[in-house]
Amino acid sequence: MNREPSPRADVCIVGAGPAGGLMADRLAAAGHDVVVLEAGPRFDADRDDRERRMERAIRPGHGPDSVWDMGGDRDAYESTGDRYYPLNAARVKGVGGSTLHWQGMVMRLHERDFRLESATGVGADWPLDYDDLQSYYAGAEDELGVAGASDNPFAPPRDEPHPQPAFEPSYSDSLFAEACEALGVTTHSVPNARLSEGREDRSACVGYGTCQPVCPSGAKYDATVHVERAADAGVRVVDRAPVQRLEHDDSGEHVTAAVYATPSGEHHRQTAREFVLAAGGVENPRLLLLSESEQYPDGLANSSGLVGRYFTEHLFAGVGGTLEEPTRQNHVGFNTTESHQFYDQPADGSRGAIKLEFLNYAGPSPVEMALGGDDWGDEMLDRIRANYGTHIAVGALVEQRPREENRIRLHPERTDDHGNPVPEVVWSLSDYERRGIERANEIQRDILDELGADVEWTVGPENTGPAYHHMGTTRMGDDPAESVVDARLRTHDLSNLTIASSSVFPTGGAMNPTLTIAALALKAADHVDERL
Amino acid sequence: MELTRRDVLAALAASGAAAGAGIALSGEPGEGPVGEHEVDTLVAVGNVVYPGEVEGIEEFVRQYSIERVRGRPEYAEGVADAVAALDEYTRSWEDAEFAALETELADRTLSGFDVDVADPDPDGSDRERVRYYLVNELLYALFSTPTGGELAGIENPQGHPGGTTSYQRGPPE
Ligand SMILES: Cc1cc2nc3c(=O)[nH]c(=O)nc-3n(C[C@H](O)[C@H](O)[C@H](O)COP(=O)(O)OP(=O)(O)OC[C@H]3O[C@@H](n4cnc5c(N)ncnc54)[C@H](O)[C@@H]3O)c2cc1C
Ligand code: SF4
């Protein structure tokens, strides 16, 4: 493929995940010349290739990062905080970005999430409100093909139904519903970015049950949908073209070029009128830090000193066990019931949001048990029968308080395949998260007790882990001293540089971030379009 | 429980080897390193590692293994290498190739080689490759089919596109 720069481009977008894909699609539809530079490859899109990746995901003998070819010098990183951060399990590089691997739960943030500091004294307020995003949320749901229902009494206001009908509740949901009712816990459906009905040339979900990390049918949304649509509309998508740095003009007010490498070792400069950073919550700040100059000695767009700061995640909390009856798990790989009853943060600021998830894939699946044992034949089958079928679990996402010391920075020694310093993740938890996780565990245990479950495991404050949502590292705000981008997603320092990503979230709530990323990307596309 | 043609197709789909149900199952090995002997060896392994309730093993393993490696020379190489490694071990202890052993002796031989406790690894030692390319290969095929799933109590096992109704159903009365 020709990896020369385009002679004339209105917009250069760095990264081909959902943020970059949606912006490319919108801006192309508005008639602009767009180039997308993507560090990773364009994966084969046929079902055979996806099925082979699925096999790698299910069968032991393949590292989990190998499903989407992550790892090696290209993706080297260091994790140096109190908590280890498994970065390469938390992202994919390639056309489609991390949505190739994702789970596909997509919900809107609550009104309070945009006003956390005012409401509870914790974190920061966003420079925009739910009202400013509501129509973009609807647009994002439409683009992603979200299957959902309007049965969630805790959800923020919406004017229209979801574009696809929700998936029906699972059998285990019905067991939970009874227990929850007895406890006064209200349950409701889950909005899923997977098709419950076929749409254009995409298939409806057919129940492979391996959604994360790979959906062979294409029912689960991934950003190849938008990147390929953009390409059909004339957008140039250059894969295996990692951007090395951004250059700016003498005034320091405009980005002039994105310098990228090619597989043959050449370096090119792509010029454009507008630039969009959509490389994810870790690579966005890294690229800005790598783009230091005389004028911006601490990194491009970093007058605030906050680029890379406030790295924020969602924490997983969970309790699981077994019942004395069948629970019918692992037929599908996604969830159909949640409860957002404990979502809104208490006014005293003691803990953050909690989103409860009722799992449809608790416990190991028979195929995993068969492949991972040290027996075979009848003995194996007896073991599988004894262990499969009665597992049950409640998970949760818990909010993390943004703290400056959690950050992405350039590692002082280690470099990647192009000689650039690798990202160093510095990540730790505070009591705010601990209290949130403990509260989640309490609710989860009550529910399992009500069900009469034999509780076998707990993921609590000590063994919690991240949900792979990278937020906060180029935060949005009105004050240039306190933030990196404004409410139009444009950097305070450079007037033609936009950042579309969860890296702009000032606070993260406890909703999976991608619907909000998509809504912000659509908003940013409007602003870029206005300027062109 | 009888393995059928439908199960062969399901297992092939789960491994990315069949694009659709229209595929013809010739039952004849193609060109390449996986020939009659390799297929016979896989059948012998299947007789050991599949539970006693499973019927139709020979047909299932034959048809599956032959289609599975069509157009995948690297994978076929891996299977053939693993068969050679298993034969070498079997010859040194039993003075025969693995495919020639009675099922009970084949079972003891496979355990004697420590394949049961080996970690599957496509690039690993002899026993790790036998575990990956022969044992786990066949267990994956079985448990990603509806028949294999039902043995374990799941009609729509992982890896099988069994639709979106079974997860909603309660257990059979
Ligand atoms: C296991 C897992 C499960 C998840 N589940 C959910 C879920 O259920 N719901 C949800 O909302 N979110 C989920 N997420 C998160 C979701 O995947 C991300 O929020 C989303 O993909 C972010 O979109 P993005 O476009 O900002 O970044 P990405 O999707 O990460 O895409 C960024 C792209 O930029 C490219 N890039 C990086 N650096 C450069 C460079 N220098 N030059 C050129 N290109 C570059 C990368 O290669 C990548 O392709 C999950 C993530 C993981 C890993
Ligand atoms: S269950 Fe998951 S993997 Fe299977 S088709 Fe549906 S979305 Fe795709």
PDB file of C-alpha atoms in Angstrom, chain A residues 247-257 273 275 296 300 493-497:
ATOM      1  CA  GLU A 247       5.105  19.632  14.840  1.00  0.00           C
ATOM      2  CA  HIS A 248       3.911  23.192  15.263  1.00  0.00           C
ATOM      3  CA  ASP A 249       4.474  26.591  13.635  1.00  0.00           C
ATOM      4  CA  ASP A 250       6.662  29.392  14.971  1.00  0.00           C
ATOM      5  CA  SER A 251       3.824  31.031  16.809  1.00  0.00           C
ATOM      6  CA  GLY A 252       3.212  27.779  18.698  1.00  0.00           C
ATOM      7  CA  GLU A 253      -0.479  28.165  18.003  1.00  0.00           C
ATOM      8  CA  HIS A 254      -0.980  25.686  15.199  1.00  0.00           C
ATOM      9  CA  VAL A 255       0.010  22.107  14.592  1.00  0.00           C
ATOM     10  CA  THR A 256       1.549  21.889  11.125  1.00  0.00           C
ATOM     11  CA  ALA A 257       2.322  18.205  10.632  1.00  0.00           C
ATOM     12  CA  ARG A 273      -5.497  22.262   8.504  1.00  0.00           C
ATOM     13  CA  PHE A 275      -5.452  17.652  13.620  1.00  0.00           C
ATOM     14  CA  TYR A 296       6.674  23.510  24.753  1.00  0.00           C
ATOM     15  CA  LEU A 300       2.864  19.919  23.340  1.00  0.00           C
ATOM     16  CA  ASP A 493      -2.659  25.935  23.591  1.00  0.00           C
ATOM     17  CA  LEU A 494      -3.056  25.037  19.917  1.00  0.00           C
ATOM     18  CA  SER A 495      -6.095  26.210  17.997  1.00  0.00           C
ATOM     19  CA  ASN A 496      -6.218  23.406  15.404  1.00  0.00           C
ATOM     20  CA  LEU A 497      -5.652  20.444  17.709  1.00  0.00           C
TER      21      LEU A 497
END
